PDB file of C-alpha atoms in Angstrom:
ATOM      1  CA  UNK A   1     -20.289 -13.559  10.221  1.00  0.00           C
ATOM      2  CA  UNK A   2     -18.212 -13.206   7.232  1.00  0.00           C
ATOM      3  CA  UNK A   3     -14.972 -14.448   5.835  1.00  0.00           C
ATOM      4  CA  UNK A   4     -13.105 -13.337   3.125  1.00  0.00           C
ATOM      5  CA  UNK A   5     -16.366 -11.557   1.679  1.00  0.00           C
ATOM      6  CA  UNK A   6     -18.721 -15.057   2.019  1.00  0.00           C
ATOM      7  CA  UNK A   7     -21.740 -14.958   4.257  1.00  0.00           C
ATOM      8  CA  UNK A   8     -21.500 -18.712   6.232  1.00  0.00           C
ATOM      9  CA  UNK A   9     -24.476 -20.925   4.717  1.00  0.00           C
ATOM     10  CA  UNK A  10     -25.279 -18.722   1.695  1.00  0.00           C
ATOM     11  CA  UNK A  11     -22.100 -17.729  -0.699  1.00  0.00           C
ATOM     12  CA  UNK A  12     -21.727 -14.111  -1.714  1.00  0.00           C
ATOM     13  CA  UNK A  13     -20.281 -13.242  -4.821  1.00  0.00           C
ATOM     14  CA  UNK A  14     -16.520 -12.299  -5.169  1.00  0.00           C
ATOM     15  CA  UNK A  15     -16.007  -9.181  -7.232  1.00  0.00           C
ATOM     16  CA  UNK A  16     -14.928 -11.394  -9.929  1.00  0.00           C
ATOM     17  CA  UNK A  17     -17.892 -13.713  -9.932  1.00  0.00           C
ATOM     18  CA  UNK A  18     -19.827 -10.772  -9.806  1.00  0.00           C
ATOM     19  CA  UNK A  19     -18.554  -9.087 -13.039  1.00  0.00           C
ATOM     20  CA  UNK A  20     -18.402 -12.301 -14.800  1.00  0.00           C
ATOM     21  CA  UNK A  21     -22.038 -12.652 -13.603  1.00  0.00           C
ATOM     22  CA  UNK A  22     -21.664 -16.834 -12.403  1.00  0.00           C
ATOM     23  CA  UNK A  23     -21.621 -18.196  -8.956  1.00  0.00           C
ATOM     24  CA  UNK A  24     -19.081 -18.213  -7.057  1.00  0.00           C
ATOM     25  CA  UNK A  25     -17.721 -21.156  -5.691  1.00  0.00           C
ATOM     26  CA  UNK A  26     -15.755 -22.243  -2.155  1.00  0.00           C
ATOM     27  CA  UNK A  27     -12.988 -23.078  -4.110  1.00  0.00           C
ATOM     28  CA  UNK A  28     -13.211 -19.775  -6.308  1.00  0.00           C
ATOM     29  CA  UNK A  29      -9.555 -18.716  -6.726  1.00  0.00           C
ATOM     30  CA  UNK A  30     -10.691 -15.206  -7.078  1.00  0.00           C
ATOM     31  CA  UNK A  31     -12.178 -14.663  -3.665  1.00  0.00           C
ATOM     32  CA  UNK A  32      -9.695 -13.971  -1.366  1.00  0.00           C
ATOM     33  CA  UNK A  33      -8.208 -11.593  -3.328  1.00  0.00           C
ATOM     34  CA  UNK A  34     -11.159  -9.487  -5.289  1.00  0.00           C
ATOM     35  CA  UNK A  35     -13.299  -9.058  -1.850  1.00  0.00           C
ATOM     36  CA  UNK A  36     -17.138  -7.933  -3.427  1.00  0.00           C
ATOM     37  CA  UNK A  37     -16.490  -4.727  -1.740  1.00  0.00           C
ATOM     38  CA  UNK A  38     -14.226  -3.600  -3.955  1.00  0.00           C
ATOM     39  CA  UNK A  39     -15.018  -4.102  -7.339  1.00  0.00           C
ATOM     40  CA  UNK A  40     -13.051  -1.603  -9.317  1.00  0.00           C
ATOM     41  CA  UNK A  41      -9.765  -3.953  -8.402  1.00  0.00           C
ATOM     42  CA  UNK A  42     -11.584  -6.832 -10.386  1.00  0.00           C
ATOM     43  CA  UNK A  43     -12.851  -4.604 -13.019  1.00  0.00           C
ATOM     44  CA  UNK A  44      -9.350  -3.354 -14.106  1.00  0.00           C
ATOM     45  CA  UNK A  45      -7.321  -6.430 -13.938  1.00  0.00           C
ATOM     46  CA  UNK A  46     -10.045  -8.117 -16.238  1.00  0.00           C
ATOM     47  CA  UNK A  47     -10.000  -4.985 -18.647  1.00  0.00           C
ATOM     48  CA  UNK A  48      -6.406  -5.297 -18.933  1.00  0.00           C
ATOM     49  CA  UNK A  49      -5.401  -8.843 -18.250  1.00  0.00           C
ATOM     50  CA  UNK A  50      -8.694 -11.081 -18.737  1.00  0.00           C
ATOM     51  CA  UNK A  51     -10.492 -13.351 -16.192  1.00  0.00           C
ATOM     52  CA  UNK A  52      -8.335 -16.689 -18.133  1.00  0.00           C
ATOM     53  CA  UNK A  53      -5.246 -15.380 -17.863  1.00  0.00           C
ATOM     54  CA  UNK A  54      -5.626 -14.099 -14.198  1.00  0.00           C
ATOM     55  CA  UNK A  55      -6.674 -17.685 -13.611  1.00  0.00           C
ATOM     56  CA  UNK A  56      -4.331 -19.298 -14.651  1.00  0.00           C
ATOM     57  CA  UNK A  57      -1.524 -16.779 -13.129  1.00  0.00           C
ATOM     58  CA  UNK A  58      -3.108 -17.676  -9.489  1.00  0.00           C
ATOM     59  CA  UNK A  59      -3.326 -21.213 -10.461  1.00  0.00           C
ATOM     60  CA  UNK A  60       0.605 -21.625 -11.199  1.00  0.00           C
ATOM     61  CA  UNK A  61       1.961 -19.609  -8.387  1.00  0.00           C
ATOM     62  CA  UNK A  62       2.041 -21.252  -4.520  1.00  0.00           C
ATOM     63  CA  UNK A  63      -0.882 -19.631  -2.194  1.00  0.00           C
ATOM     64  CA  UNK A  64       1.637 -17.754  -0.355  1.00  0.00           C
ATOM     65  CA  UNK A  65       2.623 -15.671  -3.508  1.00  0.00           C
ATOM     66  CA  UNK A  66      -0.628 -14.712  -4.564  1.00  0.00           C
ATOM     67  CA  UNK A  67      -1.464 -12.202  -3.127  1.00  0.00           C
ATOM     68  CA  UNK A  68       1.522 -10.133  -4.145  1.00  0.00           C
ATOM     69  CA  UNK A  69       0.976 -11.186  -7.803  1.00  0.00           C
ATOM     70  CA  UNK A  70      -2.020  -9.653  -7.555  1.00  0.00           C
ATOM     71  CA  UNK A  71      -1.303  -6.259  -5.908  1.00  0.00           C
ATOM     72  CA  UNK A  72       0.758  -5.740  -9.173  1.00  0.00           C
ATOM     73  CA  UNK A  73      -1.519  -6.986 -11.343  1.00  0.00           C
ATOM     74  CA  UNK A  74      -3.956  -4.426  -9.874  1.00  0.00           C
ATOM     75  CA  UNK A  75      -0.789  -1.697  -9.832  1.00  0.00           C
ATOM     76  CA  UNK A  76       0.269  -2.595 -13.858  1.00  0.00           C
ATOM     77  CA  UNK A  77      -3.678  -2.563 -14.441  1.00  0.00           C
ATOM     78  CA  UNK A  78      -4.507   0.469 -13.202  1.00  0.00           C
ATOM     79  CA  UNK A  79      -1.086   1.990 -14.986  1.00  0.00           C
ATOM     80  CA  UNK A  80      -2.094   0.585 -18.304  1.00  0.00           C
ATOM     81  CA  UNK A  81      -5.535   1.840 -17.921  1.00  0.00           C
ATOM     82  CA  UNK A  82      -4.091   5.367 -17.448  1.00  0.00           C
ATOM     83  CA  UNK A  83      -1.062   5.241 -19.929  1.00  0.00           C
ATOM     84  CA  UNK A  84      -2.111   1.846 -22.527  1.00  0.00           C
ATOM     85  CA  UNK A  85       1.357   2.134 -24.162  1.00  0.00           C
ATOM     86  CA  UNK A  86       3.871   2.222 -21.447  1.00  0.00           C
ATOM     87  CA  UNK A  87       2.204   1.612 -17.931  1.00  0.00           C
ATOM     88  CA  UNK A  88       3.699   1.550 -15.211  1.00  0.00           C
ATOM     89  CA  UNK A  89       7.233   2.044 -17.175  1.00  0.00           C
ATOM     90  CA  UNK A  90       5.660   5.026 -18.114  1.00  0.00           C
ATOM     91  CA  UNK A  91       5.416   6.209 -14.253  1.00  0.00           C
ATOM     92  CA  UNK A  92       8.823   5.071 -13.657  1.00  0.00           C
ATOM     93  CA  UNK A  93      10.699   6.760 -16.168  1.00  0.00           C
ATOM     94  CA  UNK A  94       8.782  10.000 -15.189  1.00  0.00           C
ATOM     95  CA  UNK A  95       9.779   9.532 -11.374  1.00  0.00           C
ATOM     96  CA  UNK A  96      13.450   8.722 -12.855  1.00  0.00           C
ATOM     97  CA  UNK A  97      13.143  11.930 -14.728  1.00  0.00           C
ATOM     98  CA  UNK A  98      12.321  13.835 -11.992  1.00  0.00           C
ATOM     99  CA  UNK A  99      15.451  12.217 -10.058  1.00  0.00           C
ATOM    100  CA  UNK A 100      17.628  13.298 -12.398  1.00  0.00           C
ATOM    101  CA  UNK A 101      16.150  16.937 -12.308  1.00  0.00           C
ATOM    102  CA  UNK A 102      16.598  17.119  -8.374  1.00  0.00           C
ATOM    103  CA  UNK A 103      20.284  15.402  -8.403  1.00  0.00           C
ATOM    104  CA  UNK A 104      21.146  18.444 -10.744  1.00  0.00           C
ATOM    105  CA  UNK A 105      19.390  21.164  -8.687  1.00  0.00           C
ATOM    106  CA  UNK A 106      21.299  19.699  -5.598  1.00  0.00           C
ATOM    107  CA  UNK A 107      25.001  19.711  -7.330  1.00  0.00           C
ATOM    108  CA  UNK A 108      24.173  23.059  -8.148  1.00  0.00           C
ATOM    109  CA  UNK A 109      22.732  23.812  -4.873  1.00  0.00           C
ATOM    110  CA  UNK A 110      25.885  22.139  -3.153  1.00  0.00           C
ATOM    111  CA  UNK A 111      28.694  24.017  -5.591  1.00  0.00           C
ATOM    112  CA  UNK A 112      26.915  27.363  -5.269  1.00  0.00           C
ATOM    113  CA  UNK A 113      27.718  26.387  -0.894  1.00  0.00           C
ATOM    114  CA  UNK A 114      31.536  25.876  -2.200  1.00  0.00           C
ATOM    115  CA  UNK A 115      31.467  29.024  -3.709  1.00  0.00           C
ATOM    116  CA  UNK A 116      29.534  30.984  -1.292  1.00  0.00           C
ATOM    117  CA  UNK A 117      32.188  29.405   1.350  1.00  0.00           C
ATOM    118  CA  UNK A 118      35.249  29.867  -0.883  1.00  0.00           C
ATOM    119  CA  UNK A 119      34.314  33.472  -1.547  1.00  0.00           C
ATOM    120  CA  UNK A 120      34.068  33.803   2.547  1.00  0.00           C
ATOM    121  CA  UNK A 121      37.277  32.270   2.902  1.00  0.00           C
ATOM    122  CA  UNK A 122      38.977  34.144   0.845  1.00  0.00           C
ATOM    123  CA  UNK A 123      37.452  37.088   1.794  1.00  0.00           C
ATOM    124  CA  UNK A 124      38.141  36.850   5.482  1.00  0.00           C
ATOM    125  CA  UNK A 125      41.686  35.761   4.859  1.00  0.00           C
ATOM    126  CA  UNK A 126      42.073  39.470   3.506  1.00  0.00           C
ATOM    127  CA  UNK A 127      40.293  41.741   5.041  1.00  0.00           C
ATOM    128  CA  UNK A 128      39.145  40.144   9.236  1.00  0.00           C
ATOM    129  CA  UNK A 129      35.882  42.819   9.264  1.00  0.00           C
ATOM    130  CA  UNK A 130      34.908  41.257   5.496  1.00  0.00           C
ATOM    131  CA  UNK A 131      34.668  37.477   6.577  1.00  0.00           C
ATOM    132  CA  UNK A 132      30.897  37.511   6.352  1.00  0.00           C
ATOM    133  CA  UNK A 133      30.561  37.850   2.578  1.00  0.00           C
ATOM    134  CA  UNK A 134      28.394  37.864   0.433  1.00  0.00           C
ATOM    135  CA  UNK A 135      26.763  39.636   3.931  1.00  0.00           C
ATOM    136  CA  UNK A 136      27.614  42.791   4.447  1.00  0.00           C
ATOM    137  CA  UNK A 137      28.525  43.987   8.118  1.00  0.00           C
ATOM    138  CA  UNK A 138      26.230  47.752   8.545  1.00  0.00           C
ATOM    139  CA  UNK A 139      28.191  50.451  11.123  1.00  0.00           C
ATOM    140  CA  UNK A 140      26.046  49.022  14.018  1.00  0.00           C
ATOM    141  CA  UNK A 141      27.905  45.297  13.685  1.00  0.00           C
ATOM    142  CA  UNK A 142      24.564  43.454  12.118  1.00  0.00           C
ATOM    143  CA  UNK A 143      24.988  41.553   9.320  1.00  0.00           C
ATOM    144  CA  UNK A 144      22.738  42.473   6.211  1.00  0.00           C
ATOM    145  CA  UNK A 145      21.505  39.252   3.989  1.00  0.00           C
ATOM    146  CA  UNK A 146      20.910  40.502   0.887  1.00  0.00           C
ATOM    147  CA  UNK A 147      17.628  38.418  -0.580  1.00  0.00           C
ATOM    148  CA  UNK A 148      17.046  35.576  -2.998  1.00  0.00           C
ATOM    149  CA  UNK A 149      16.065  36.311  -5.877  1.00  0.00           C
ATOM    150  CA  UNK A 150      16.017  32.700  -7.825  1.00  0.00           C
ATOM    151  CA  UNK A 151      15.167  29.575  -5.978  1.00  0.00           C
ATOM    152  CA  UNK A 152      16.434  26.521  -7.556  1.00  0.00           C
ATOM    153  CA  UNK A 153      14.227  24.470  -5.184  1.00  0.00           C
ATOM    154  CA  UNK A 154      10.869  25.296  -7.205  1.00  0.00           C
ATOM    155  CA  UNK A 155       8.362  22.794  -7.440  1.00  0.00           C
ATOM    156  CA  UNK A 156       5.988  24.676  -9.013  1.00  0.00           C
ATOM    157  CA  UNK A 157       5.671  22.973 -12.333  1.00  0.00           C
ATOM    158  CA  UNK A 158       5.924  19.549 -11.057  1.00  0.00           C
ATOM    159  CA  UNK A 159       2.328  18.506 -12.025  1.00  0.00           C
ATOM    160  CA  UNK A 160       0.082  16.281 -11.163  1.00  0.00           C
ATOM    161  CA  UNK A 161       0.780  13.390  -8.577  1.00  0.00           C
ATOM    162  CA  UNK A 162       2.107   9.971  -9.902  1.00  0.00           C
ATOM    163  CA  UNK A 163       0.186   8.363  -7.521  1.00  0.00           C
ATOM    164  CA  UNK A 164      -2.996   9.985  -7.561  1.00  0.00           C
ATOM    165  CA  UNK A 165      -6.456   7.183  -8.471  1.00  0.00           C
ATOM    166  CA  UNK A 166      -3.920   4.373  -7.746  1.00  0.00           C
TER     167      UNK A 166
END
């Protein structure tokens, strides 16, 4: 049976122990949180952080805090190891970036409505047979759409995924 990656008589090594190559204790602080299974958590905070200072970050906060501290130690970790000079700020101003970009295409988007509704408006106010413009209304009574020809949705040249080898 096992418990927060420890075998009961013998003691397996946390992912932490394990890198630092010493044994791991019952008291290790690092257990709970680096499970052996998963050793590339471990391996990045320590790259980015260091075994001390992780220690003593655990060590200061209450038990029921940890384990939030270190989901974004392993976050900012794995950000820095990516991008070393602006981390996770680095992702975030890219996601705020691409905010911006789609709060523009939408007022666009939502004034190019106005218009289109304006122009139908005014257009029906005129002339009753015209109140489907831009449409056109063929002999037979269908309305004809005419097509599309720039989308200002396009995500095309978006890029990679932020979130991808979190």
């Amino acid at each position: 049976m096992k418990e927060s990656g420890r075998k009961q008589g013998a003691v397996a090594p946390c992912a932490a122990c394990k890198l630092l190559r010493r044994r791991c204790a019952q008291d290790c602080v690092f257990a709970p949180y680096f499970p052996a299974d998963e050793p590339h958590k471990f391996a990045s905070v320590h790259k980015v952080f260091g075994a001390s200072n992780v220690n003593k970050m655990l060590q200061e906060l209450p038990e029921h805090q940890r384990s939030d501290a270190v989901s974004s130690m392993v976050y900012e970790a794995n950000a820095r190891v990516r991008d070393p000079v602006y981390g996770c700020v680095g992702a975030i101003s890219s996601l705020q970036q691409q905010i911006d970009l789609l709060q523009t295409e939408l007022a666009i988007a939502q004034a190019e409505v106005v218009h289109m509704r304006m122009r139908q408006f005014t257009s029906s106010s005129s002339n009753p047979t015209a109140g489907h413009s831009p449409e056109t209304v063929s002999p037979s009574g269908k309305i004809n759409i005419p097509p599309q020809n720039k989308s200002y949705f396009s995500m095309d040249n978006m890029g990679e995924s932020l979130w991808s080898s979190c």
